[in-house]
Coordinates of C-alpha atoms and ligand atoms in Angstrom, one line a residue:
Chain M
X1 CA -38.0 -18.9 -6.2
X2 CA -36.1 -20.7 -8.8
X3 CA -35.8 -17.6 -10.9
X4 CA -34.2 -16.0 -7.4
X5 CA -31.9 -18.9 -7.0
X6 CA -30.1 -19.3 -10.3
X7 CA -29.9 -15.2 -10.5
X8 CA -28.8 -15.3 -7.0
X9 CA -25.4 -18.1 -8.4
X10 CA -24.9 -16.1 -11.6
X11 CA -25.0 -12.7 -10.1
X12 CA -22.5 -13.9 -7.7
X13 CA -20.6 -15.5 -10.0
X14 CA -20.6 -12.1 -12.2
X15 CA -19.6 -10.7 -8.5
X16 CA -16.6 -12.7 -8.2
X17 CA -15.5 -11.9 -11.5
X18 CA -15.3 -8.2 -11.3
X19 CA -13.7 -8.4 -7.7
X20 CA -11.0 -9.9 -9.6
X21 CA -11.0 -7.3 -11.8
X22 CA -11.3 -4.5 -8.9
X23 CA -9.6 -5.9 -6.3
X24 CA -6.1 -5.4 -8.4
X25 CA -7.1 -2.1 -9.8
X26 CA -8.4 -0.7 -5.6
X27 CA -4.9 -2.0 -4.1
X28 CA -2.4 -0.5 -6.9
X29 CA -4.6 3.1 -6.1
X30 CA -3.8 2.6 -2.2
X31 CA -0.4 2.3 -3.7
X32 CA 0.0 4.8 -6.4
X33 CA -2.7 7.1 -5.6
X34 CA -3.7 7.1 -9.4
X35 CA -6.6 4.9 -11.1
X36 CA -4.9 2.6 -13.4
X37 CA -6.8 2.9 -16.8
X38 CA -5.3 0.7 -18.5
X39 CA -5.9 -2.2 -15.5
X40 CA -8.7 -3.7 -17.9
X41 CA -5.9 -4.5 -20.2
X42 CA -4.6 -7.2 -18.5
X43 CA -8.0 -8.7 -18.6
X44 CA -7.7 -8.4 -22.1
X45 CA -4.7 -9.6 -22.5
X46 CA -5.8 -12.5 -20.0
X47 CA -7.9 -13.7 -22.5
X48 CA -6.4 -13.6 -25.6
X49 CA -3.3 -15.4 -24.0
X50 CA -5.5 -17.7 -22.9
X51 CA -7.2 -18.0 -26.3
X52 CA -3.5 -18.5 -28.4
X53 CA -2.5 -21.0 -25.6
X54 CA -5.4 -23.4 -25.2
X55 CA -5.0 -23.3 -29.6
X56 CA -1.2 -25.0 -29.0
X57 CA -1.1 -26.3 -26.0
X58 CA -4.8 -27.2 -24.8
X59 CA -7.1 -25.1 -22.0
X60 CA -5.4 -26.4 -18.5
X61 CA -2.2 -25.3 -19.4
X62 CA -3.1 -21.6 -20.6
X63 CA -5.5 -21.5 -17.6
X64 CA -2.3 -21.8 -15.4
X65 CA -0.1 -19.7 -17.7
X66 CA -1.3 -17.2 -18.7
X67 CA -2.0 -15.3 -15.2
X68 CA 1.0 -15.3 -14.7
X69 CA 2.6 -14.4 -18.3
X70 CA -0.2 -11.3 -17.6
X71 CA 1.8 -10.7 -14.7
X72 CA 5.2 -10.2 -15.6
X73 CA 3.6 -7.6 -18.6
X74 CA 2.6 -6.4 -15.6
X75 CA 5.3 -6.0 -13.6
X76 CA 7.6 -4.9 -16.7
X77 CA 4.7 -2.0 -16.7
X78 CA 5.4 -1.0 -13.3
X79 CA 9.1 -1.2 -13.8
X80 CA 9.7 0.5 -16.8
X81 CA 6.8 2.4 -17.4
X82 CA 4.8 3.6 -14.7
X83 CA 7.9 4.1 -12.3
X84 CA 9.2 6.5 -14.8
X85 CA 6.7 8.1 -15.3
X86 CA 6.4 8.7 -11.7
X87 CA 8.6 10.9 -11.6
X88 CA 7.2 13.6 -13.7
X89 CA 3.8 13.5 -11.1
X90 CA 0.5 12.0 -11.2
X91 CA -0.5 13.6 -14.3
X92 CA 2.0 11.9 -16.4
X93 CA 1.0 8.5 -14.9
X94 CA -2.5 8.9 -15.4
X95 CA -1.6 10.0 -19.4
X96 CA 1.1 6.5 -19.0
X97 CA -2.2 4.2 -18.4
X98 CA -4.5 6.1 -20.3
X99 CA -2.0 5.8 -23.5
X100 CA -1.0 2.3 -22.2
X101 CA -4.6 1.6 -22.6
X102 CA -5.1 2.4 -26.7
X103 CA -2.2 0.5 -27.0
X104 CA -3.5 -2.5 -26.1
X105 CA -6.0 -2.2 -28.2
X106 CA -4.1 -2.1 -30.7
X107 CA -1.6 -4.6 -30.5
X108 CA -4.4 -7.3 -30.2
X109 CA -5.7 -6.3 -33.1
X110 CA -2.0 -6.1 -35.0
X111 CA -1.7 -10.0 -33.5
X112 CA -5.0 -11.4 -33.6
X113 CA -7.2 -9.4 -35.6
X114 CA -10.3 -7.1 -35.0
X115 CA -12.8 -9.9 -35.3
X116 CA -14.0 -11.8 -32.3
X117 CA -11.7 -14.1 -31.8
X118 CA -12.9 -18.3 -31.2
X119 CA -12.1 -19.0 -27.6
X120 CA -14.8 -21.5 -26.3
X121 CA -15.1 -23.2 -23.1
X122 CA -13.6 -26.7 -23.6
X123 CA -15.6 -29.9 -23.6
X124 CA -14.4 -31.1 -20.7
X125 CA -16.4 -28.0 -18.6
X126 CA -19.3 -28.2 -20.8
X127 CA -22.5 -29.4 -19.8
X128 CA -25.5 -28.6 -17.5
X129 CA -24.0 -28.8 -13.7
X130 CA -27.6 -28.8 -12.0
X131 CA -31.3 -28.2 -12.7
X132 CA -33.2 -26.7 -10.7
X133 CA -37.0 -27.1 -11.8
X134 CA -36.7 -25.8 -15.5
X135 CA -33.5 -23.6 -15.3
X136 CA -30.5 -25.3 -15.8
X137 CA -26.8 -23.7 -14.4
X138 CA -23.7 -24.5 -16.6
X139 CA -20.4 -26.4 -15.7
X140 CA -18.5 -24.0 -16.3
X141 CA -20.4 -21.0 -14.0
X142 CA -19.7 -23.5 -11.0
X143 CA -15.9 -23.3 -12.2
X144 CA -16.1 -20.2 -12.9
X145 CA -17.3 -19.5 -9.5
X146 CA -14.8 -22.2 -7.4
X147 CA -11.7 -20.3 -9.5
X148 CA -12.6 -16.7 -8.1
X149 CA -13.6 -18.1 -4.9
X150 CA -10.5 -20.1 -4.8
X151 CA -8.3 -17.8 -5.5
X152 CA -9.7 -14.9 -3.5
X153 CA -9.8 -17.4 -0.2
X154 CA -6.0 -17.9 -1.5
X155 CA -5.1 -13.8 -1.4
X156 CA -7.0 -13.2 2.2
X157 CA -5.0 -15.3 3.6
X158 CA -1.4 -14.0 1.9
X159 CA -2.6 -11.0 3.4
X160 CA -4.3 -12.0 6.5
X161 CA -1.5 -14.7 7.7
X162 CA 2.4 -14.2 6.0
X163 CA 5.0 -11.9 6.2
X164 CA 4.5 -11.0 2.8
X165 CA 0.9 -9.9 3.0
X166 CA 2.3 -7.6 6.5
X167 CA 4.9 -6.2 4.6
X168 CA 2.5 -5.3 1.7
X169 CA -0.4 -4.0 3.8
X170 CA 2.8 -2.0 5.7
X171 CA 4.3 -0.4 2.8
X172 CA 0.7 0.6 1.5
X173 CA 0.1 2.6 4.4
X174 CA 3.7 3.8 5.2
X175 CA 6.1 4.0 2.2
X176 CA 8.7 5.9 3.9
X177 CA 8.8 3.8 7.0
X178 CA 9.2 0.8 5.3
X179 CA 11.8 1.7 3.4
X180 CA 13.5 3.3 6.7
X181 CA 13.1 -0.1 8.2
X182 CA 15.3 -1.9 5.4
X183 CA 12.2 -3.4 2.9
X184 CA 12.6 -2.6 -0.5
X185 CA 9.6 -0.8 -1.3
X186 CA 9.4 0.0 -4.6
X187 CA 10.0 -4.0 -5.0
X188 CA 7.2 -4.4 -3.3
X189 CA 5.2 -2.1 -5.4
X190 CA 6.1 -3.9 -8.1
X191 CA 5.4 -7.3 -6.7
X192 CA 1.4 -5.7 -6.3
X193 CA 1.4 -4.3 -9.4
X194 CA 2.2 -7.9 -10.9
X195 CA -0.4 -9.5 -8.4
X196 CA -3.0 -7.3 -9.3
X197 CA -2.3 -7.3 -13.4
X198 CA -2.3 -11.4 -13.0
X199 CA -5.7 -11.3 -11.0
X200 CA -7.1 -9.1 -14.1
X201 CA -5.2 -11.3 -16.2
X202 CA -7.2 -14.6 -14.9
X203 CA -10.4 -13.0 -14.8
X204 CA -9.6 -12.4 -18.8
X205 CA -9.0 -16.6 -19.0
X206 CA -11.8 -17.8 -17.4
X207 CA -14.2 -15.1 -18.6
X208 CA -12.8 -14.5 -22.1
X209 CA -14.3 -17.5 -23.1
X210 CA -17.8 -17.4 -20.6
X211 CA -18.3 -14.1 -22.9
X212 CA -16.4 -12.8 -25.7
X213 CA -12.9 -12.3 -26.9
X214 CA -12.6 -9.3 -28.7
X215 CA -10.6 -6.0 -28.7
X216 CA -13.5 -4.0 -27.5
X217 CA -13.6 -5.9 -24.6
X218 CA -11.6 -4.1 -22.3
X219 CA -13.4 -1.1 -23.2
X220 CA -16.8 -2.8 -22.0
X221 CA -15.4 -3.6 -18.7
X222 CA -13.0 -0.3 -17.8
X223 CA -15.7 1.6 -16.7
X224 CA -18.0 -0.8 -14.6
X225 CA -14.9 -1.7 -13.2
X226 CA -14.4 2.1 -11.9
X227 CA -17.7 2.3 -10.7
X228 CA -16.8 -0.9 -8.4
X229 CA -13.6 0.9 -7.1
X230 CA -15.4 4.0 -6.5
X231 CA -18.7 2.7 -5.2
X232 CA -16.7 0.7 -2.9
X233 CA -14.4 3.5 -1.4
X234 CA -10.9 4.1 -3.4
X235 CA -9.0 2.1 -1.7
X236 CA -10.7 -0.4 0.1
X237 CA -10.6 -3.8 -0.8
X238 CA -13.4 -5.3 1.1
X239 CA -15.8 -2.0 0.1
X240 CA -14.6 -3.5 -3.3
X241 CA -15.4 -6.6 -2.7
X242 CA -19.3 -5.8 -1.2
X243 CA -19.6 -3.9 -4.6
X244 CA -18.6 -6.1 -7.1
X245 CA -21.2 -8.8 -4.9
X246 CA -23.7 -5.4 -5.2
X247 CA -24.0 -5.0 -8.7
X248 CA -23.3 -8.2 -10.0
X249 CA -26.1 -9.6 -8.2
X250 CA -28.2 -6.0 -9.3
X251 CA -27.4 -6.1 -12.7
X252 CA -28.4 -9.5 -13.1
X253 CA -31.5 -9.6 -11.4
X254 CA -32.5 -6.4 -13.2
X255 CA -32.3 -8.5 -16.1
X256 CA -34.4 -10.9 -15.5
X257 CA -37.1 -9.0 -14.6
X258 CA -39.7 -8.3 -17.3
X259 CA -41.3 -5.2 -14.5
X260 CA -41.6 -1.6 -16.4
X261 CA -41.6 1.5 -14.4
X262 CA -45.0 1.8 -14.4
X263 CA -45.0 -1.6 -12.5
X264 CA -42.7 -1.0 -10.0
X265 CA -44.7 2.6 -9.3
X266 CA -47.8 0.8 -8.5
X267 CA -45.6 -1.8 -6.2
X268 CA -45.5 2.4 -4.4
X269 CA -49.2 2.9 -5.0
X270 CA -48.5 5.1 -7.9
X271 CA -50.5 5.6 -10.8
X272 CA -48.8 6.4 -14.0
X273 CA -49.5 6.4 -17.6
X274 CA -48.4 4.1 -20.1
X275 CA -48.3 6.9 -21.6
X276 CA -44.2 8.3 -21.9
X277 CA -41.9 6.0 -23.2
X278 CA -40.1 6.7 -20.1
X279 CA -42.5 4.8 -18.0
X280 CA -42.9 1.8 -20.6
X281 CA -39.0 1.4 -19.9
X282 CA -38.0 -2.3 -18.2
X283 CA -36.2 -2.5 -15.7
X284 CA -34.3 -5.4 -18.5
X285 CA -33.2 -1.5 -20.1
X286 CA -32.5 -0.5 -17.6
X287 CA -29.8 -2.5 -16.1
X288 CA -26.7 -1.5 -18.1
X289 CA -27.2 2.2 -16.6
X290 CA -27.9 1.0 -13.3
X291 CA -24.2 0.9 -12.4
X292 CA -24.0 4.3 -13.5
X293 CA -27.1 4.8 -12.0
X294 CA -25.6 4.0 -8.3
X295 CA -22.5 5.2 -8.5
X296 CA -23.4 9.1 -9.2
X297 CA -25.5 8.4 -6.6
X298 CA -23.2 7.5 -4.4
X299 CA -20.9 10.4 -4.9
X300 CA -23.8 12.0 -4.1
X301 CA -24.9 10.2 -0.9
X302 CA -21.6 8.7 0.7
X303 CA -18.6 10.9 -1.5
X304 CA -16.1 8.4 0.4
X305 CA -17.8 5.8 -1.3
X306 CA -19.3 2.5 0.8
X307 CA -16.4 1.4 2.7
X308 CA -13.2 4.0 2.0
X309 CA -11.5 6.3 3.7
X310 CA -11.4 9.6 1.7
X311 CA -13.8 11.1 -0.6
Chain K
X1 CA 31.2 4.9 12.5
X2 CA 29.5 7.9 11.3
X3 CA 31.2 10.9 9.5
X4 CA 28.8 13.3 8.3
X5 CA 30.5 15.7 6.5
X6 CA 29.6 18.8 4.1
X7 CA 25.8 17.5 4.0
X8 CA 23.3 19.8 2.2
X9 CA 19.6 19.0 2.2
X10 CA 16.7 20.1 0.1
X11 CA 13.0 20.4 0.1
X12 CA 11.9 21.1 -3.2
X13 CA 13.6 24.3 -3.7
X14 CA 14.4 25.0 -0.2
X15 CA 18.0 24.3 0.8
X16 CA 18.0 23.2 4.0
X17 CA 21.0 22.0 5.6
X18 CA 23.8 24.2 4.4
X19 CA 27.3 21.5 4.8
X20 CA 26.5 20.6 8.4
X21 CA 29.5 18.3 9.1
X22 CA 29.2 15.6 12.3
X23 CA 30.8 12.8 13.6
X24 CA 29.3 10.0 16.0
X25 CA 31.9 6.9 17.4
X26 CA 31.8 3.4 18.0
X27 CA 29.1 3.5 21.2
X28 CA 28.6 6.7 21.7
X29 CA 24.9 8.7 22.3
X30 CA 25.9 12.3 20.0
X31 CA 23.0 14.9 20.6
X32 CA 21.7 16.8 17.9
X33 CA 20.2 20.3 19.5
X34 CA 19.4 23.3 18.0
X35 CA 15.2 25.7 17.9
X36 CA 12.3 24.1 15.6
X37 CA 13.2 24.3 12.4
X38 CA 16.8 24.6 12.7
X39 CA 16.9 21.5 10.7
X40 CA 17.9 18.5 13.3
X41 CA 15.0 16.5 11.5
X42 CA 16.3 16.9 8.0
X43 CA 19.6 16.3 9.4
X44 CA 18.3 13.1 10.2
X45 CA 16.5 12.5 6.9
X46 CA 19.6 12.8 5.3
X47 CA 21.4 10.9 6.5
X48 CA 19.3 7.8 6.0
X49 CA 18.5 8.6 2.5
X50 CA 14.8 9.9 2.8
X51 CA 15.4 13.4 2.0
X52 CA 17.3 14.5 -1.1
X53 CA 20.7 15.6 0.1
X54 CA 24.2 16.2 -1.1
X55 CA 27.9 16.0 0.4
X56 CA 29.2 12.9 1.6
X57 CA 27.8 10.6 4.6
X58 CA 30.4 7.7 5.7
X59 CA 29.3 5.0 8.2
X60 CA 32.0 1.6 8.7
X61 CA 33.8 2.9 6.4
X62 CA 31.7 3.2 3.7
X63 CA 29.9 6.5 1.5
X64 CA 26.5 5.8 2.1
X65 CA 25.0 9.4 0.2
X66 CA 22.8 8.4 -2.8
X67 CA 21.9 5.3 -1.1
X68 CA 18.1 4.2 -1.2
X69 CA 16.9 4.1 2.3
X70 CA 16.5 0.0 2.9
X71 CA 20.2 -0.6 1.5
X72 CA 21.0 2.0 4.0
X73 CA 19.1 0.2 6.9
X74 CA 20.8 -3.5 5.5
X75 CA 24.0 -1.6 6.3
X76 CA 22.6 -1.6 10.3
X77 CA 21.9 2.2 10.1
X78 CA 18.5 2.7 12.2
X79 CA 15.7 5.4 12.2
X80 CA 12.8 5.9 14.0
X81 CA 11.1 9.3 13.4
X82 CA 9.5 12.0 14.9
X83 CA 6.0 10.9 13.9
X84 CA 6.6 7.7 15.1
X85 CA 4.6 6.0 12.1
X86 CA 3.7 3.2 14.2
X87 CA 1.3 1.2 11.2
X88 CA -2.3 2.0 13.1
X89 CA -3.7 -1.4 12.1
X90 CA -1.7 -3.6 12.7
X91 CA -1.3 -5.1 16.5
X92 CA 1.9 -4.6 18.2
X93 CA 3.3 -7.7 17.8
X94 CA 3.1 -7.3 13.6
X95 CA 4.3 -4.2 14.0
X96 CA 7.6 -5.3 16.1
X97 CA 7.9 -8.3 13.5
X98 CA 7.9 -5.5 10.6
X99 CA 11.4 -4.3 12.1
X100 CA 13.0 -7.5 11.5
X101 CA 15.2 -7.1 8.2
X102 CA 16.4 -10.8 7.5
X103 CA 13.7 -13.4 9.8
X104 CA 16.5 -16.0 8.8
X105 CA 19.4 -14.4 11.0
X106 CA 17.9 -13.5 14.4
X107 CA 20.1 -10.3 15.7
X108 CA 20.9 -8.9 19.3
X109 CA 17.3 -7.6 19.9
X110 CA 14.2 -10.5 20.5
X111 CA 11.0 -9.9 20.7
X112 CA 11.1 -11.5 24.0
X113 CA 13.9 -8.7 25.3
X114 CA 11.7 -5.7 24.1
X115 CA 8.8 -7.5 26.1
X116 CA 11.0 -8.0 29.5
X117 CA 12.3 -4.1 28.8
X118 CA 9.0 -2.7 28.2
X119 CA 6.2 -5.3 30.0
X120 CA 3.4 -2.7 28.6
X121 CA 4.3 -3.8 24.9
X122 CA 4.0 -7.7 25.9
X123 CA 0.6 -7.0 27.5
X124 CA -0.5 -5.2 24.9
X125 CA 0.9 -7.2 22.2
X126 CA -2.5 -8.3 20.1
X127 CA -3.9 -4.6 20.4
X128 CA -3.8 -2.4 17.1
X129 CA -0.9 -0.4 17.3
X130 CA -3.4 2.9 16.8
X131 CA -5.0 2.5 19.8
X132 CA -1.6 2.6 22.2
X133 CA -0.8 6.2 24.1
X134 CA 2.1 8.4 22.6
X135 CA 4.4 6.7 25.3
X136 CA 3.3 3.6 24.2
X137 CA 3.9 4.3 20.4
X138 CA 7.1 5.7 21.3
X139 CA 8.4 2.7 23.1
X140 CA 6.6 0.8 20.1
X141 CA 8.7 2.1 17.4
X142 CA 11.6 2.3 19.4
X143 CA 11.3 -1.3 20.1
X144 CA 10.9 -1.6 16.1
X145 CA 13.9 0.0 15.3
X146 CA 15.8 -2.4 17.3
X147 CA 14.5 -5.6 16.0
X148 CA 16.6 -4.6 13.1
X149 CA 19.4 -4.8 15.1
X150 CA 21.2 -1.3 13.9
X151 CA 24.7 -0.7 15.0
X152 CA 23.7 3.4 15.3
X153 CA 20.5 4.8 15.5
X154 CA 18.8 7.6 14.6
X155 CA 16.4 9.0 16.7
X156 CA 14.2 12.0 16.3
X157 CA 12.5 13.8 19.4
X158 CA 11.9 10.7 21.2
X159 CA 10.5 12.3 24.3
X160 CA 8.7 14.8 22.6
X161 CA 4.6 15.2 24.6
X162 CA 5.8 12.3 26.9
X163 CA 4.9 12.4 30.7
X164 CA 7.8 13.1 32.9
X165 CA 7.9 9.3 34.0
X166 CA 7.9 8.0 30.7
X167 CA 10.5 10.2 29.2
X168 CA 12.5 8.9 32.0
X169 CA 11.9 5.5 30.6
X170 CA 13.3 6.5 27.4
X171 CA 16.3 7.9 28.5
X172 CA 16.8 4.7 30.5
X173 CA 16.6 2.0 27.3
X174 CA 18.5 4.8 25.5
X175 CA 21.3 4.2 27.8
X176 CA 20.3 0.0 28.0
X177 CA 20.8 0.1 23.9
X178 CA 24.6 2.4 24.4
X179 CA 25.1 -0.7 26.8
X180 CA 24.5 -3.4 24.2
X181 CA 26.6 -2.0 22.1
X182 CA 24.7 0.3 19.7
X183 CA 25.8 4.0 19.0
X184 CA 23.0 6.8 19.1
X185 CA 22.9 9.9 17.1
X186 CA 19.8 11.6 19.1
X187 CA 17.9 14.6 18.4
X188 CA 16.6 16.7 21.6
X189 CA 14.2 19.1 22.8
X190 CA 15.1 19.1 26.7
X191 CA 18.5 20.3 27.1
X192 CA 18.5 18.5 30.8
X193 CA 18.0 14.7 29.1
X194 CA 20.5 15.4 26.0
X195 CA 23.1 17.2 28.9
X196 CA 22.7 14.1 31.0
X197 CA 23.4 10.9 28.6
X198 CA 25.3 11.9 25.3
X199 CA 29.1 11.6 25.5
X200 CA 28.6 15.1 23.3
X201 CA 26.5 17.0 21.2
X202 CA 25.9 19.5 18.4
X203 CA 23.8 22.2 18.2
X204 CA 22.4 23.2 14.9
X205 CA 21.3 26.8 13.9
X206 CA 19.9 27.4 10.5
X207 CA 21.3 24.6 8.9
X208 CA 24.7 24.8 10.1
X209 CA 26.5 23.5 13.1
X210 CA 27.4 26.3 15.8
X211 CA 28.4 24.2 18.7
X212 CA 30.2 20.6 19.0
X213 CA 31.7 19.7 22.2
X214 CA 30.8 17.7 25.5
X215 CA 28.7 18.2 27.9
X216 CA 30.7 19.8 30.3
X217 CA 31.4 22.8 27.4
X218 CA 28.2 23.3 26.6
X219 CA 27.1 23.9 30.6
X220 CA 29.5 26.4 30.4
X221 CA 29.0 28.0 26.8
X222 CA 26.0 30.2 28.1
X223 CA 26.4 32.5 25.1
X224 CA 25.2 29.6 22.6
X225 CA 22.8 27.9 24.7
X226 CA 21.4 31.5 24.6
X227 CA 21.7 32.6 20.7
X228 CA 21.0 29.0 20.0
X229 CA 18.5 27.0 21.7
X230 CA 16.6 29.6 24.4
X231 CA 13.9 30.7 23.3
Ligands
LIG401 N1 8.8 18.6 3.6 C1 8.9 19.3 3.9 N2 9.1 20.5 2.9 C2 9.2 21.8 3.1 N3 9.6 22.2 4.5 C3 10.5 21.2 5.4 C4 10.1 20.1 5.1 N4 10.1 19.3 6.6 C5 10.8 20.2 6.7 N5 10.9 21.6 6.4 C6 11.8 22.4 6.2 O1 13.0 22.6 6.7 C7 13.4 23.3 7.9 C8 14.1 22.7 8.5 O2 13.0 21.8 9.1 P1 13.4 20.3 10.2 O3 12.1 19.7 10.2 O4 14.5 19.5 10.0 O5 13.4 20.9 11.8 P2 13.6 20.7 13.4 O6 14.8 21.1 13.3 O7 13.2 19.1 13.3 O8 12.5 21.0 13.9 P3 11.2 20.5 14.7 O9 11.0 18.9 14.8 O10 10.8 21.2 16.1 O11 10.2 21.2 13.2 C9 12.0 24.0 8.3 O12 11.9 25.6 8.1 C10 10.9 23.8 7.8 O13 9.8 24.7 7.2
LIG402 MG1 11.9 17.8 13.7

């Protein structure tokens, strides 16, 4: 029971963090029609900027400054990079985002080195929030959850209830018409791109110290971000949200479960012999590949994703 | 008000308009006729900056060729596309509000007036635009463009596929906005309506203007009608 509750909380925290990364990517996909391979780089940039600014100014100024700075970087990338590449078609755009993701890693190594940097949870957020029986839930996890939920609620409200949100939604579905109605669609797209980048940056700010901040961190989350976007359905925000939570929770539970394939098979009334290495695999060992299994299954059985409109 | 001079338009390598010259005066309804594929929609798109074009387009004396569509819209040109382009997931009300360019400067046409002209839209104000009937969607797009307070509107086949009663309503609406000082460049398939409400007409054939004149002149010119309009 306690394991279930704590795992659920951990899973939701992880899932929400994933969604901060994937929400922007999904919006940007609906806008440009391509997946931005450099999206996870903004996550990394957020973590590194937060590390640097923390060292100079302390955690809180870093927390508030880093995401908008990443947003500005996103706006510059869109305005002076992608928009130019766009004139040469989708392939050029894709290659551009690929190149950018490599460039980001190299730049980070150049400035901060190849090793893990010492970006830590601030003392004010250390400690235990509560203890259930014998399992403790750290304050920082609670903080991560609060920030993600707050940010996402704010964004959902912005999209649903403001004129800006209305304009963004309409521009995603019919950019040409919005343009003819007098809306500066390219500027709106830059704004959306910057917002998506800032959101990924924020995920880096609050995730970089909970996990690790190192040059490989973008490459580590990159694949999982794509899985979420594909499983959720390309271009569907709600789908990405559901998929983020699903993957976050499933993975957290699998890491904690100490069952082997034999045990699972027994549950279904099958007797397997523990002779082969395969059957001795535990669910914990399978956890890292679960997202990919899920993606392959979705691509086979429901290619448009959980909630996607197109396949 | 609108002077188009030697307008050429292209889709990729295909050359669709070959030097179109036409003019719309202040307060006029001018129709652009022609067979399917003659290039009428392309002419409107080229004027609006939505198709690749060469040539001169002057609006209120200012050269607008080469500007972005939103810049052209801000100068007072409105566009109602052939496919209506209703935002299907947004409500009728939201669709209308998206026509407003500058919320701080209310124009000639307010939401209430649009609703007064088409009570049907008010009844369905909170319904998603995508579930409206074809006629209702046409009213919606017309009204949405008017919410942007244009001085001249380019309207592409507003009566296509509508029931006779709705067609009459649309014609009535065009006359109403003309009365309020808006000029109209209308692409229309139904010759009777075009002859009825326009002050002047142009006929396009293969991307060129093959006739320009008054309704009376076109009524008398059986040769043009036979060669360029009848199917
Ligand atoms: N997006 C496009 N790409 C390539 N060619 C196009 C495109 N749109 C139109 N054309 C071509 O340009 C020509 C003129 O098209 P246009 O849409 O202007 O015709 P139209 O007079 O409005 O006729 P209708 O609306 O009845 O089809 C046609 O030959 C058409 O095939
Ligand atoms: Mg047409």
